[in-house]
Every structure is written in structure tokens, then in C-alpha cells.
PDB file of C-alpha atoms and ligand atoms in Angstrom:
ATOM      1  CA  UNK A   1      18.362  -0.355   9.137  1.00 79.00           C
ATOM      2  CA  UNK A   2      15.822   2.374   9.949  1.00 94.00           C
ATOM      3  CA  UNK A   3      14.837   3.357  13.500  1.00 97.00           C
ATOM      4  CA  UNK A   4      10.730   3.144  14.045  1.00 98.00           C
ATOM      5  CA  UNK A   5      10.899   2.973  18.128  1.00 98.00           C
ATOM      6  CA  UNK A   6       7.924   4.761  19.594  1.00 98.00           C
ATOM      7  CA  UNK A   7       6.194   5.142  16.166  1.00 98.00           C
ATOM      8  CA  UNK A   8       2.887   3.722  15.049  1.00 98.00           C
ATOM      9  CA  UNK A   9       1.518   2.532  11.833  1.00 99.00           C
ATOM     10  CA  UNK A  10      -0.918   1.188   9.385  1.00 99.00           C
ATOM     11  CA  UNK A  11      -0.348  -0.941   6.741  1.00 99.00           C
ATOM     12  CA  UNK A  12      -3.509  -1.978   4.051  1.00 99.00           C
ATOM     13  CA  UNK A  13      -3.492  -5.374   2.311  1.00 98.00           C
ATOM     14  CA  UNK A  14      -0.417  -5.856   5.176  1.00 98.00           C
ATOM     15  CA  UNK A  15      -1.035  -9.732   5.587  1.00 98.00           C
ATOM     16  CA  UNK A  16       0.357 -10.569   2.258  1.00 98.00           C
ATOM     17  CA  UNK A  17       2.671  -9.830  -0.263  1.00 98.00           C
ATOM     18  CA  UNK A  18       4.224  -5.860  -0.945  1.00 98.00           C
ATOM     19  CA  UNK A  19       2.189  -4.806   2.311  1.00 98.00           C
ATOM     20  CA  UNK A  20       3.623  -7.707   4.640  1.00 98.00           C
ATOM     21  CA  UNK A  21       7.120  -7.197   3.339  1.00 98.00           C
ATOM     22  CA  UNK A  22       6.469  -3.464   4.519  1.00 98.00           C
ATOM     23  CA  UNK A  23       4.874  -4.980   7.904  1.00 98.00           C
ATOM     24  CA  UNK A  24       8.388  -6.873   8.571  1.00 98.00           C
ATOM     25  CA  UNK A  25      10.850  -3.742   7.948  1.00 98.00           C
ATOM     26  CA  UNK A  26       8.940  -1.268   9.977  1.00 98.00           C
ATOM     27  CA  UNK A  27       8.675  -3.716  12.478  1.00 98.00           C
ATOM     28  CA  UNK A  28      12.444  -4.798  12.432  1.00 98.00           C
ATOM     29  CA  UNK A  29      13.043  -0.653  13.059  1.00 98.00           C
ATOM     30  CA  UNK A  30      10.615  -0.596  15.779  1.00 98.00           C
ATOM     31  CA  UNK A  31       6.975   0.687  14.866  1.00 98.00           C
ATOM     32  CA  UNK A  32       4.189  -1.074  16.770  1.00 98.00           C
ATOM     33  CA  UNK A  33       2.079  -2.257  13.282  1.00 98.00           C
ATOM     34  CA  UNK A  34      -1.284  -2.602  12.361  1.00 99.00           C
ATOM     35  CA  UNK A  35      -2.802  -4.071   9.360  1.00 99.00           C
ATOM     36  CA  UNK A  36      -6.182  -3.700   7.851  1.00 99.00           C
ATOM     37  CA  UNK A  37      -6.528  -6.817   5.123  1.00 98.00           C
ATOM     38  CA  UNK A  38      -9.857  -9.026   3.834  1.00 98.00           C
ATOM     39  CA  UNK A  39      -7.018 -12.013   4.201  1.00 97.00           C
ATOM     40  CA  UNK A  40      -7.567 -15.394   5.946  1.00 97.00           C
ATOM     41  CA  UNK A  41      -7.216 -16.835   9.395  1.00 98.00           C
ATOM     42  CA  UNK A  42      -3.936 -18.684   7.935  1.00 98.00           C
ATOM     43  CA  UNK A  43      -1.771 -15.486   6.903  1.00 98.00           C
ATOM     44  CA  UNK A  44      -2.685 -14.091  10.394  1.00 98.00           C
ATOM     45  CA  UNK A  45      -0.995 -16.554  11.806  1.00 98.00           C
ATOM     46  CA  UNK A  46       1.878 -16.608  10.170  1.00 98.00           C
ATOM     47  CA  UNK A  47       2.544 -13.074  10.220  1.00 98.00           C
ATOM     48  CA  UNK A  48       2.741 -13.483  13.963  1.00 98.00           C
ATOM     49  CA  UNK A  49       4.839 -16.251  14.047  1.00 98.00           C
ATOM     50  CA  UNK A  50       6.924 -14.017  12.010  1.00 98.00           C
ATOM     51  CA  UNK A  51       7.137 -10.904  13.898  1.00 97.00           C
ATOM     52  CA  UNK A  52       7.229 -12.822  17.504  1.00 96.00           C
ATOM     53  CA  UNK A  53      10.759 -12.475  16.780  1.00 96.00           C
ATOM     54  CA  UNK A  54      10.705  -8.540  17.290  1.00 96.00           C
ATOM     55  CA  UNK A  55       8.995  -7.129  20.351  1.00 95.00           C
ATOM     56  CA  UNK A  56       6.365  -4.975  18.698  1.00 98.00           C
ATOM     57  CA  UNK A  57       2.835  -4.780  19.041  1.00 98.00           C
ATOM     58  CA  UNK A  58       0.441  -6.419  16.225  1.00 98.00           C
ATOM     59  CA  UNK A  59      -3.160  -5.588  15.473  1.00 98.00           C
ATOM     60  CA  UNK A  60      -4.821  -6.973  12.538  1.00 98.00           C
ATOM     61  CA  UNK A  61      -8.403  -5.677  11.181  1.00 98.00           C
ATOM     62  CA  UNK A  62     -10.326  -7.720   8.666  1.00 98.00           C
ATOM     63  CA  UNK A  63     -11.848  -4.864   7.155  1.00 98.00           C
ATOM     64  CA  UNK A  64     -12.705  -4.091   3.296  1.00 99.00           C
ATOM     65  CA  UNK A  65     -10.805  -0.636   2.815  1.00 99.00           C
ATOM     66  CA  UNK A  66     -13.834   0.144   0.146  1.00 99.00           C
ATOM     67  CA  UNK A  67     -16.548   0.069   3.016  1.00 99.00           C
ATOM     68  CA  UNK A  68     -16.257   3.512   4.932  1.00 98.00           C
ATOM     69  CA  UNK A  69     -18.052   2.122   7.913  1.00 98.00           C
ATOM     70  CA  UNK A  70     -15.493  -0.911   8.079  1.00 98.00           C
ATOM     71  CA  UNK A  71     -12.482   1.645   7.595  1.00 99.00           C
ATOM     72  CA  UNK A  72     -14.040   4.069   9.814  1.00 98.00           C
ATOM     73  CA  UNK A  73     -14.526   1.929  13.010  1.00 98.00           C
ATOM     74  CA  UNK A  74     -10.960  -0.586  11.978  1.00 99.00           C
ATOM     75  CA  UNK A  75      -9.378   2.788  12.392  1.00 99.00           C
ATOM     76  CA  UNK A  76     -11.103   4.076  15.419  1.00 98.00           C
ATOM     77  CA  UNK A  77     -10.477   0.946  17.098  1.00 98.00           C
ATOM     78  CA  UNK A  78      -6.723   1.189  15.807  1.00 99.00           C
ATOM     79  CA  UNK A  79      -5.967   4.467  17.189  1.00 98.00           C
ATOM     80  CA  UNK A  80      -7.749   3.894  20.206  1.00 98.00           C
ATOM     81  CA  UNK A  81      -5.386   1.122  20.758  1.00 98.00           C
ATOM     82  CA  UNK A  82      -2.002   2.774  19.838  1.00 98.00           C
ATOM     83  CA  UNK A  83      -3.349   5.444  22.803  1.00 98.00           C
ATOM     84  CA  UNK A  84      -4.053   8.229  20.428  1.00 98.00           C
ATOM     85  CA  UNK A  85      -1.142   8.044  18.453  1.00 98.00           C
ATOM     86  CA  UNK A  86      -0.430   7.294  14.532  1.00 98.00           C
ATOM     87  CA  UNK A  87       2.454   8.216  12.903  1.00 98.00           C
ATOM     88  CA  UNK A  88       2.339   6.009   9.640  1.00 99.00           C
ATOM     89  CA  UNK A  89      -0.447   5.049   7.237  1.00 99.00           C
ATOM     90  CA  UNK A  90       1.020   2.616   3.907  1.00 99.00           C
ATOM     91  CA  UNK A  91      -1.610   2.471   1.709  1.00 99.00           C
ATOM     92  CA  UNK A  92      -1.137  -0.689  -0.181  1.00 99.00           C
ATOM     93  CA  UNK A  93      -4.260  -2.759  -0.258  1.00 99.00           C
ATOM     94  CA  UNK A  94      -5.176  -3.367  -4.007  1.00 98.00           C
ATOM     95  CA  UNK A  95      -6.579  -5.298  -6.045  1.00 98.00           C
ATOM     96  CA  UNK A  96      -6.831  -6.339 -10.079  1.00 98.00           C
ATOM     97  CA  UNK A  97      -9.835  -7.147 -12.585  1.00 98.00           C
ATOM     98  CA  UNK A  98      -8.518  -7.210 -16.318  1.00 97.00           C
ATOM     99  CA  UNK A  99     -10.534  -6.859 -19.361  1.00 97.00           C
ATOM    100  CA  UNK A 100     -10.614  -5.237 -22.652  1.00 98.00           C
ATOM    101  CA  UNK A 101     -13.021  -2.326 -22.137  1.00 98.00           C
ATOM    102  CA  UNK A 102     -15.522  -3.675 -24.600  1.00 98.00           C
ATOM    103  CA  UNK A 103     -15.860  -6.547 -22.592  1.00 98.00           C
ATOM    104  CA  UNK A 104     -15.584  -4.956 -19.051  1.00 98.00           C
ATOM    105  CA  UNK A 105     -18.310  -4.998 -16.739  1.00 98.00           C
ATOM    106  CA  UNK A 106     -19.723  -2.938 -14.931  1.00 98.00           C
ATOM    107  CA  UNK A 107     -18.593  -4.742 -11.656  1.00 98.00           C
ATOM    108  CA  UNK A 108     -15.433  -5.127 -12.495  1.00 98.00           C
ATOM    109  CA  UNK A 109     -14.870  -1.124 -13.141  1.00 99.00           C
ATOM    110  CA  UNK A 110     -16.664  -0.090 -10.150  1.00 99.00           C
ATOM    111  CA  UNK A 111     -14.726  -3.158  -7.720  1.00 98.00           C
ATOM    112  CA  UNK A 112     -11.233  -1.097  -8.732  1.00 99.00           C
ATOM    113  CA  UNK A 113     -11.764   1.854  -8.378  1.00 99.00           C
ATOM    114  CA  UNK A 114     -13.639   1.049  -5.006  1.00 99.00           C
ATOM    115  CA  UNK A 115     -10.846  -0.838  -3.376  1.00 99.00           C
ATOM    116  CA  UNK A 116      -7.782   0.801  -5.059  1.00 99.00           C
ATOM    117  CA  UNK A 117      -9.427   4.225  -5.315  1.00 99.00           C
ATOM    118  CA  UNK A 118     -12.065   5.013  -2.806  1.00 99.00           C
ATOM    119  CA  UNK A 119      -9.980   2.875  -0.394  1.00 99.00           C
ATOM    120  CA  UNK A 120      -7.603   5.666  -0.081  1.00 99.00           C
ATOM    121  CA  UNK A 121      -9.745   7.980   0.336  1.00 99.00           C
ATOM    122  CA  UNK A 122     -11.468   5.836   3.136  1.00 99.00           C
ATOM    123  CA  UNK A 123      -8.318   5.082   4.969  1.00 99.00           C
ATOM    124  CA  UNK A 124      -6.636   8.425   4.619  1.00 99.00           C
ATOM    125  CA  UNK A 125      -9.808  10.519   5.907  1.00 98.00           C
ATOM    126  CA  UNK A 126     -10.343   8.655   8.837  1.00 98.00           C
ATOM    127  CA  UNK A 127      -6.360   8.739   9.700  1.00 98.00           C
ATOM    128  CA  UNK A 128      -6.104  12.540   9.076  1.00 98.00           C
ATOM    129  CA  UNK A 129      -7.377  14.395  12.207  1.00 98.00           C
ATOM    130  CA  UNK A 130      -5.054  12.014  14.633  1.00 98.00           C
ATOM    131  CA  UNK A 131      -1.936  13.142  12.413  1.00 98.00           C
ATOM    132  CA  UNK A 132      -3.093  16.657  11.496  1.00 98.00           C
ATOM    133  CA  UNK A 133      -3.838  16.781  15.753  1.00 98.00           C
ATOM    134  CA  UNK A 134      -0.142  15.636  16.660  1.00 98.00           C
ATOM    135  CA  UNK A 135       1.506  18.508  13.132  1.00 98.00           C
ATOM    136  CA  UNK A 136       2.991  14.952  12.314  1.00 97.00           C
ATOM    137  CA  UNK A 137       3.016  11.676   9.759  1.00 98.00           C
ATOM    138  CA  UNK A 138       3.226   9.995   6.935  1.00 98.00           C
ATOM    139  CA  UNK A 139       0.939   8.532   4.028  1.00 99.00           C
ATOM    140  CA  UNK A 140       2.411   6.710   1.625  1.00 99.00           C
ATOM    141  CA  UNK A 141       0.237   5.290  -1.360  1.00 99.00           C
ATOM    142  CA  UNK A 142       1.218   2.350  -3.405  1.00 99.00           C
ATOM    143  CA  UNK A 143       0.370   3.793  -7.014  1.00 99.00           C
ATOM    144  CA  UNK A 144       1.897   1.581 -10.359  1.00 98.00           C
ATOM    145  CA  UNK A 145       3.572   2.454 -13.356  1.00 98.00           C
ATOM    146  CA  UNK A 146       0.723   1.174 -15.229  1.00 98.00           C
ATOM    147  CA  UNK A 147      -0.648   4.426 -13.789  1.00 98.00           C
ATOM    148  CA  UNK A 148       2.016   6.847 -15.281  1.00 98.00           C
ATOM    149  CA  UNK A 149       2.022   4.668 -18.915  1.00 97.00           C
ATOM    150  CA  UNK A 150      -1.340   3.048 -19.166  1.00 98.00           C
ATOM    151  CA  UNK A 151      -1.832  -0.812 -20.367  1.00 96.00           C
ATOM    152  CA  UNK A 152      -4.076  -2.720 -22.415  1.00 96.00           C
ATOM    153  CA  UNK A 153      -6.602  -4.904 -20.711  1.00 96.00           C
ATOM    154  CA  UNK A 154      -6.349  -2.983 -17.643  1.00 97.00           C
ATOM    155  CA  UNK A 155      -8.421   0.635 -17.914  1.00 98.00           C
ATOM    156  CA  UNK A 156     -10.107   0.406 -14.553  1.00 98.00           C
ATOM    157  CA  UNK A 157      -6.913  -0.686 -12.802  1.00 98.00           C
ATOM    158  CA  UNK A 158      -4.811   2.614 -14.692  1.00 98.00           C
ATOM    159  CA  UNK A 159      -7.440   4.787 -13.589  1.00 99.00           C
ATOM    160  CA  UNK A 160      -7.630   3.676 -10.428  1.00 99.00           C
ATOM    161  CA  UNK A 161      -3.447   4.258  -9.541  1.00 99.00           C
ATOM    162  CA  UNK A 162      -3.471   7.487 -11.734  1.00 99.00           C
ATOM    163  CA  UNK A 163      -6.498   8.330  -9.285  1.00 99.00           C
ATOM    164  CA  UNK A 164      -4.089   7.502  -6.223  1.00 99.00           C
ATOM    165  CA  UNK A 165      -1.272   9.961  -8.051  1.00 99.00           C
ATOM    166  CA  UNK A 166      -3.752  12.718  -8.264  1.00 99.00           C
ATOM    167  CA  UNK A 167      -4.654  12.162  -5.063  1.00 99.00           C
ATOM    168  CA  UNK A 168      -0.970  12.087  -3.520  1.00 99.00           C
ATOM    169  CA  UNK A 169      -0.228  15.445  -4.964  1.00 99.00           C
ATOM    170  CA  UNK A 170      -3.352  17.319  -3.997  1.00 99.00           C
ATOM    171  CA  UNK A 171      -2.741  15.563  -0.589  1.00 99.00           C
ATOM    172  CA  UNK A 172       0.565  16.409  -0.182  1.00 99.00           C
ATOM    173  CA  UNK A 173      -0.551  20.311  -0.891  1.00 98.00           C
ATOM    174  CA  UNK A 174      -3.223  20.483   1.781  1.00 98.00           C
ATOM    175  CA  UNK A 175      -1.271  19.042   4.381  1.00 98.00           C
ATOM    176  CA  UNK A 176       2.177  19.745   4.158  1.00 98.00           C
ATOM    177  CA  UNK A 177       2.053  23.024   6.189  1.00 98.00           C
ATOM    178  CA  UNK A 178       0.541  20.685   8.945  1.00 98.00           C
ATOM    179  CA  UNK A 179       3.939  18.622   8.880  1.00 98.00           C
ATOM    180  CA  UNK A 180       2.166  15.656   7.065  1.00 98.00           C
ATOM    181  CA  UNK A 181       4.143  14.289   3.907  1.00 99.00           C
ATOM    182  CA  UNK A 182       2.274  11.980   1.153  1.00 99.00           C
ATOM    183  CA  UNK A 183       4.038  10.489  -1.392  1.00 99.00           C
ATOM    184  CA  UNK A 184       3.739   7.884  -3.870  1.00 99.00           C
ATOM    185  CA  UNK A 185       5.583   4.758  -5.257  1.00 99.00           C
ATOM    186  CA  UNK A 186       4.811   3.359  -8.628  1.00 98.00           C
ATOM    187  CA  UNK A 187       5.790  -0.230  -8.736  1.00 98.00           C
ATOM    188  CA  UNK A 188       6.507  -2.095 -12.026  1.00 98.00           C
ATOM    189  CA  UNK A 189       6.379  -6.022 -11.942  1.00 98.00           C
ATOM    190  CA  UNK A 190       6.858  -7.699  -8.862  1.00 98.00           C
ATOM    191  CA  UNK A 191       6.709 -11.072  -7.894  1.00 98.00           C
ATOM    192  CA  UNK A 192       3.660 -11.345  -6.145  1.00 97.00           C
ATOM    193  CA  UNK A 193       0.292 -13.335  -5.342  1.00 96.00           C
ATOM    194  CA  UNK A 194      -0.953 -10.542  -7.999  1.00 95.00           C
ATOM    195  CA  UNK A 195       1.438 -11.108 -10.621  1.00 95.00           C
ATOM    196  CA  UNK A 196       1.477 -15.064 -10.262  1.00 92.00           C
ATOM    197  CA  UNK A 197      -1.755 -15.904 -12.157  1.00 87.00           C
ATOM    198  CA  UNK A 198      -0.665 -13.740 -15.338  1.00 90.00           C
ATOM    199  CA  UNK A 199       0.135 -16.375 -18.435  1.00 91.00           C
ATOM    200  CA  UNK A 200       3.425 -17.243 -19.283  1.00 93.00           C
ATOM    201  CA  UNK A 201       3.031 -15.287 -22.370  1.00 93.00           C
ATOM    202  CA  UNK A 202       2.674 -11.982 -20.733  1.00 91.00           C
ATOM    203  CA  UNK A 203       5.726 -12.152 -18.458  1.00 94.00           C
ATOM    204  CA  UNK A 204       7.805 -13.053 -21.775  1.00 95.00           C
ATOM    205  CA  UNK A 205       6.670  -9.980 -23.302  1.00 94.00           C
ATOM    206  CA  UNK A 206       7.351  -8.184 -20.607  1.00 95.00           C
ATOM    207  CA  UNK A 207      10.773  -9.648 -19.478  1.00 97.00           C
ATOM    208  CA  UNK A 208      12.718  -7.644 -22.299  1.00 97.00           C
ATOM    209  CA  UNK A 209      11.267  -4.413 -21.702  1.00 97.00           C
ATOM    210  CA  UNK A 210      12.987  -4.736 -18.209  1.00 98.00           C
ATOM    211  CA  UNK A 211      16.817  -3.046 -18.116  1.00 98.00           C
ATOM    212  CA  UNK A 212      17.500  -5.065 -14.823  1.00 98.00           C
ATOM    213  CA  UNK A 213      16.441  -8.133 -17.136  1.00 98.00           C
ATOM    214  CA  UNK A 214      14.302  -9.769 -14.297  1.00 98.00           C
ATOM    215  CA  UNK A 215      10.787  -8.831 -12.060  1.00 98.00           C
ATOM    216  CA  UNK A 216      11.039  -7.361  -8.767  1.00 98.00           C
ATOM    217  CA  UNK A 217      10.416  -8.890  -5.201  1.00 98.00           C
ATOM    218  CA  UNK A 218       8.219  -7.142  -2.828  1.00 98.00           C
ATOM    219  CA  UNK A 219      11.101  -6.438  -0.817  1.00 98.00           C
ATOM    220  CA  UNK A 220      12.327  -4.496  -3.240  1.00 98.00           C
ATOM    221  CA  UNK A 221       9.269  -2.214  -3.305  1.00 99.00           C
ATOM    222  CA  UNK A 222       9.079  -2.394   0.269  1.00 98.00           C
ATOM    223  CA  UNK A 223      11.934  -1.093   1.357  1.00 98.00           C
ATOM    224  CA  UNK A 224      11.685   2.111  -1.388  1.00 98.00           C
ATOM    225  CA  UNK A 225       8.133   2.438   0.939  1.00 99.00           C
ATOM    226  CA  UNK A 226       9.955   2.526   4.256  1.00 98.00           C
ATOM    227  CA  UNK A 227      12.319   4.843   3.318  1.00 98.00           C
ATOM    228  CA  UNK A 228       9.743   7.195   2.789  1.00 98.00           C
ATOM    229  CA  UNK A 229       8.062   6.421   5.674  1.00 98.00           C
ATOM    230  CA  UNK A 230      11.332   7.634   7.683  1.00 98.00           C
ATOM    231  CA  UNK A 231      12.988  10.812   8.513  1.00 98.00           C
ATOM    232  CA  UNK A 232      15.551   9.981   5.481  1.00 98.00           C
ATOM    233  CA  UNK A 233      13.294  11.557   3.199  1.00 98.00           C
ATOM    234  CA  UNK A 234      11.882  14.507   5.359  1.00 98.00           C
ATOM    235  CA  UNK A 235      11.803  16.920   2.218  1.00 98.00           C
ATOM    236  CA  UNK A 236      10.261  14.986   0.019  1.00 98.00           C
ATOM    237  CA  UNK A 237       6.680  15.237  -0.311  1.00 99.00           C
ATOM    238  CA  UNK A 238       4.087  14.914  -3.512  1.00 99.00           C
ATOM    239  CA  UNK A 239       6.119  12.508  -4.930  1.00 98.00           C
ATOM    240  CA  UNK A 240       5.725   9.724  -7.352  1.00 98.00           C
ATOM    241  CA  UNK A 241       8.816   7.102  -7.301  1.00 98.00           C
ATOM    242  CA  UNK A 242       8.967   4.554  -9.752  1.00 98.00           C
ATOM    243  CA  UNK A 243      10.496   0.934  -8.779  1.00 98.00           C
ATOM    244  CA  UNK A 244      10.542  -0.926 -11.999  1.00 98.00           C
ATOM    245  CA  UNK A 245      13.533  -2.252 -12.757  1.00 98.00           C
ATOM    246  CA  UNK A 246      13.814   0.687 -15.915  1.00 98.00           C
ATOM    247  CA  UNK A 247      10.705  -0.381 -17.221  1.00 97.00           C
ATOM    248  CA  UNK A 248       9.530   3.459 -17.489  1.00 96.00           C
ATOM    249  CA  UNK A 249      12.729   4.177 -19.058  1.00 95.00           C
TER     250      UNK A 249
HETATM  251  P1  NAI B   1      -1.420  -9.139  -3.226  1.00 69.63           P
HETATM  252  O1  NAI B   1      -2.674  -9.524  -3.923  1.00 69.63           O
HETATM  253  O2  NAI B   1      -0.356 -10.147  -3.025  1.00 69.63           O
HETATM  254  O3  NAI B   1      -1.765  -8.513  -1.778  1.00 69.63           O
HETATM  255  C1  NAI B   1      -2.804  -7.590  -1.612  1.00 69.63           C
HETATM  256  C2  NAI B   1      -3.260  -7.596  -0.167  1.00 69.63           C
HETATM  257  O4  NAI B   1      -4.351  -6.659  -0.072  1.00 69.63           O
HETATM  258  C3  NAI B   1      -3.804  -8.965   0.294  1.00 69.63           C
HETATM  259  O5  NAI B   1      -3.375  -9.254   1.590  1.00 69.63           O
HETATM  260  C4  NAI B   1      -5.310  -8.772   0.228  1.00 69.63           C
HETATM  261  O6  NAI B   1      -6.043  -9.601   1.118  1.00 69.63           O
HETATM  262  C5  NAI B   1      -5.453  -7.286   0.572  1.00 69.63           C
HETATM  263  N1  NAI B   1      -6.699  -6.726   0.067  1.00 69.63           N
HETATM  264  C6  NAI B   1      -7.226  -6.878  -1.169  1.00 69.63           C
HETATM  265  N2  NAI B   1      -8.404  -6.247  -1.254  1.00 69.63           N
HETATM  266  C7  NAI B   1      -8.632  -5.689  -0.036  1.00 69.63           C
HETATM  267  C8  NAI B   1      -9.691  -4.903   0.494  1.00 69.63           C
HETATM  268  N3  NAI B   1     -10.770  -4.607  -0.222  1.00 69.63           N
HETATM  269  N4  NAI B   1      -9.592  -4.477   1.785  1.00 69.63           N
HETATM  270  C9  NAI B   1      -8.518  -4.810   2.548  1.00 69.63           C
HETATM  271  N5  NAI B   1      -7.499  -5.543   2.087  1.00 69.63           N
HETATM  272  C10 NAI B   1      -7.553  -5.984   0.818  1.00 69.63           C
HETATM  273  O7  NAI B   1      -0.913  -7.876  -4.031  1.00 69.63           O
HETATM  274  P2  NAI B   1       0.529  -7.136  -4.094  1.00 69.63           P
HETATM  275  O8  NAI B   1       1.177  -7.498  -5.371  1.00 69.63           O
HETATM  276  O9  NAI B   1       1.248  -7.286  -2.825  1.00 69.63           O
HETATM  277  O10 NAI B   1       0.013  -5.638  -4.267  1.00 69.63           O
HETATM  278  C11 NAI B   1       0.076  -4.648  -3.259  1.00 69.63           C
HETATM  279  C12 NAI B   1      -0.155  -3.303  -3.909  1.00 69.63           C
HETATM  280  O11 NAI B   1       0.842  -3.078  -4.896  1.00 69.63           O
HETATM  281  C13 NAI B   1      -1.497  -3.175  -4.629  1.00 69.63           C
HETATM  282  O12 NAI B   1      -2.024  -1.885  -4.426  1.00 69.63           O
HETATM  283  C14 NAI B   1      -1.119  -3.363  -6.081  1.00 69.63           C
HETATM  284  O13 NAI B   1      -2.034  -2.739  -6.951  1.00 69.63           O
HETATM  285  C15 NAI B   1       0.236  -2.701  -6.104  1.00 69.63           C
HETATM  286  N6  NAI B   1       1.089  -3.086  -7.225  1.00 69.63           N
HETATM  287  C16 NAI B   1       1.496  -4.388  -7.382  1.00 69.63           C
HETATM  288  C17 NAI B   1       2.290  -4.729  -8.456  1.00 69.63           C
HETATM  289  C18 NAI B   1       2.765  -6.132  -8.697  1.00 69.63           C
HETATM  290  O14 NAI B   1       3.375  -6.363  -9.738  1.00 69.63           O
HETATM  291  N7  NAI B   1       2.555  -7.066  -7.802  1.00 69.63           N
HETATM  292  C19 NAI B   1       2.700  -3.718  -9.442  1.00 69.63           C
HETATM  293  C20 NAI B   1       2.217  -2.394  -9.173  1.00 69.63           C
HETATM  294  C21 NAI B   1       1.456  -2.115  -8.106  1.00 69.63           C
END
């Protein structure tokens, strides 16, 4: 559907879920891919299996996009083998504690807003100068609606993607004379590894806030992230796109 050939990317948290659903359409259009995830041995594999079937280059990373030395020498190492280049950077990786504040601890605060937060910052910093170098690319940060609305039981989490909004738009100001866009999507509930754990209780109370009357598939999300990541949505920068089903409505 969309035309990657000759471009390079990066995709966080790529070997599973939202970010490997991402991995397989910019790989389908052509972009050589590489993936920075904590993930095991096991989803390597089987993303390779899966993307032998396109004839694109895979590099994966096990690096922890909170630790700024990992990031810094994953990414190095990444752009040294892509020749210099990098066109793309998805930041997806992400991860959830939930709690009532009163009963939050102090680990589980600073864990979110390290991976989901400071991993953005981590990943984005040490892409910048290649992109900034060639006046070209793309950054596109996987924010969530809980974000833009809030939700009980998950403070750190909120502040974490409202972090990543904040971010997007000051981003998207600093760089966008340099050719760089950075935008963000805001996903609602999709059916993921994340979501699966959640009781039974809070997907019924959820289910009939949703005008499309069902959750989403990472596919769903994904391809609202590639999009972005292609020339069909070269004016759009600093923006936050919602894929909920209406549940902002
Ligand atoms: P997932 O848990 O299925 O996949 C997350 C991936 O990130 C995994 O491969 C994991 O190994 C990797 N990862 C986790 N921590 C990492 C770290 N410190 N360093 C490197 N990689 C790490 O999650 P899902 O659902 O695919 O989520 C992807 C993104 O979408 C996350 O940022 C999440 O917050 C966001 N999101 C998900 C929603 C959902 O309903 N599933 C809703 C809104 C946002």
C-alpha cells in the first residue's frame, strides 16, 4: 500500500504487538527495519520467519529504551549499519504498572515514566543529528487516549503519554524547519499482550463506551502509524491522532 524502498527505520517494543504490526507494513512497502525491544529469543524468531517473505533487511537490539547508554550505542550500532542513513524512528515501546495512587510505589511511578517517558527522550536524542544531518525524517510517538482523558488506577501511565504529547509538540516546533515531522497517535483499547491481562470486568465497562462497539487490533493502530510515517501526510506535523474506536467522543 505505501512505498518505503530505500528508506530506513526504527521501531521500539517492534518484536511484539502495535510495534511488530508496524514492523510488517513498513516492511511490506519497503523500509529496511530495525527494532530495539527487551523481548525474548522466541519473538525474534518469529518475526524473521515472518518478514523472510519480503526482501528487507532486519536488525534487532535487545536494549531497554530507559537506559541511555543501551539506547545510545543500539542506535549507533543501528545507523552505522543502515550506512549513515535513518529516515524513520516509531516510538512505541511501552509499558504499564496500575495502582491507585495511595497505593503506588515508588517503583512503579518512576518504571513508567522511565520506559514510556524518558525512553523517548533516549531514542529520539540519539536519532536526531543523523535526520537533522540528511534536512529529513520522521518520529512518530505512540501516546494514548488515557493521556488526553486521564483514568483511574493509572496516574503514572497518564503522565507518562501526556509527557510524550508535550513532547511531540515542542518536538515538532524545533525541528520542523529542519524538514523533520513528529507527530503523535493516541490509541484507545487494542487487543494486545497489554490489554490481555485486564479482568473481564474492566473490558465490560469499557465495551459500551466504544461507538464502533468492539476493541481495536494493532493493525488498526498500525497502519494510522505508517501513514504518518509516509509522504501521505507531509503537512502534518505536531499532531495528536486518536484511534479509539469513538471512545474520546
Ligand atoms: P505490548 O506489551 O504487547 O508490546 C510492547 C513491546 O515493547 C514488547 O515487545 C516489549 O518487549 C517492548 N518493551 C517493553 N518495555 C521495553 C523497554 N524498556 N525497552 C525496550 N522495549 C520494551 O504492548 P502494546 O499494546 O503493543 O503497546 C505498544 C504501545 O502502545 C505502548 O507504548 C503502549 O503504551 C501503547 N498503547 C497501547 C494500548 C493498548 O490498548 N494495547 C492503548 C494505548 C497505547
Amino acid at each position: 500500500m505505501f512505498d518505503f524502498k530505500n528508506k530506513k527505520a526504527l521501531v521500539t517494543g517492534g518484536l511484539r504487538g502495535i510495534g511488530r504490526a508496524v514492523v510488517l507494513m513498513l516492511a511490506e512497502g519497503g523500509a529496511d527495519i530495525a527494532v530495539i525491544d527487551i523481548g525474548g529469543e522466541e519473538l525474534e524468531k518469529n518475526l524473521r520467519d515472518e518478514l523472510s517473505k519480503f526482501d528487507v533487511q532486519l536488525i534487532v537490539k535487545r536494549a531497554d529504551v530507559s537506559n541511555s547508554r543501551e539506547v545510545k550505542t543500539a542506535i549507533e550500532e543501528i545507523i552505522q549499519e543502515f550506512n549513515g542513513q535513518l529516515d524513520i524512528l516509531i516510538n512505541n515501546a511501552g509499558i504499564t504498572r496500575d495502582n491507585l495512587l495511595l497505593r503506588m510505589s515508588e517503583d512503579e511511578w518512576d518504571k513508567v515514566i522511565a520506559v514510556n517517558l524518558k525512553g523517548v527522550f533516549n531514542c529520539t536524542q540519539a536519532c536526531l543529528k543523523t535526520m537533522i544531518r540528511q534536512k529529513n525524517g520522521v518520529i512518530v510517538n505512540v501516546a494514548s487516549i488515557v493521556g488526553l482523558k486521564g483514568n483511574a488506577g493509572q496516574t503514572n501511565y497518564s503522565a507518562s503519554k501526556a509527557g510524550v504529547i508535550g513532547f511531540t509538540k515542542s518536538l515538532a516546533k524545533e525541528v520542523g524547519s529542519r524538514g523533520i515531522r513528529v507527530n503523535a497517535v493516541a490509541p484507545g483499547f487494542i487487543e494486545t499482550e497489554m490489554t490481555r491481562s485486564l479482568p473481564n470486568e474492566i473490558r465490560e465497562k469499557v465495551l459500551p463506551l466504544i461507538p464502533l462497539g468492539r476493541f481495536g487490533q494493532a493493525e488498526e493502530v498500525a497502519s494510522v502509524i505508517v501513514w504518518l510515517a509516509s509522504d501521505f501526510s507531509s503537512y502534518l506535523t505536531g499532531e495528536v491522532i486518536s484511534i479509539d474506536g469513538g471512545l474520546m467522543l
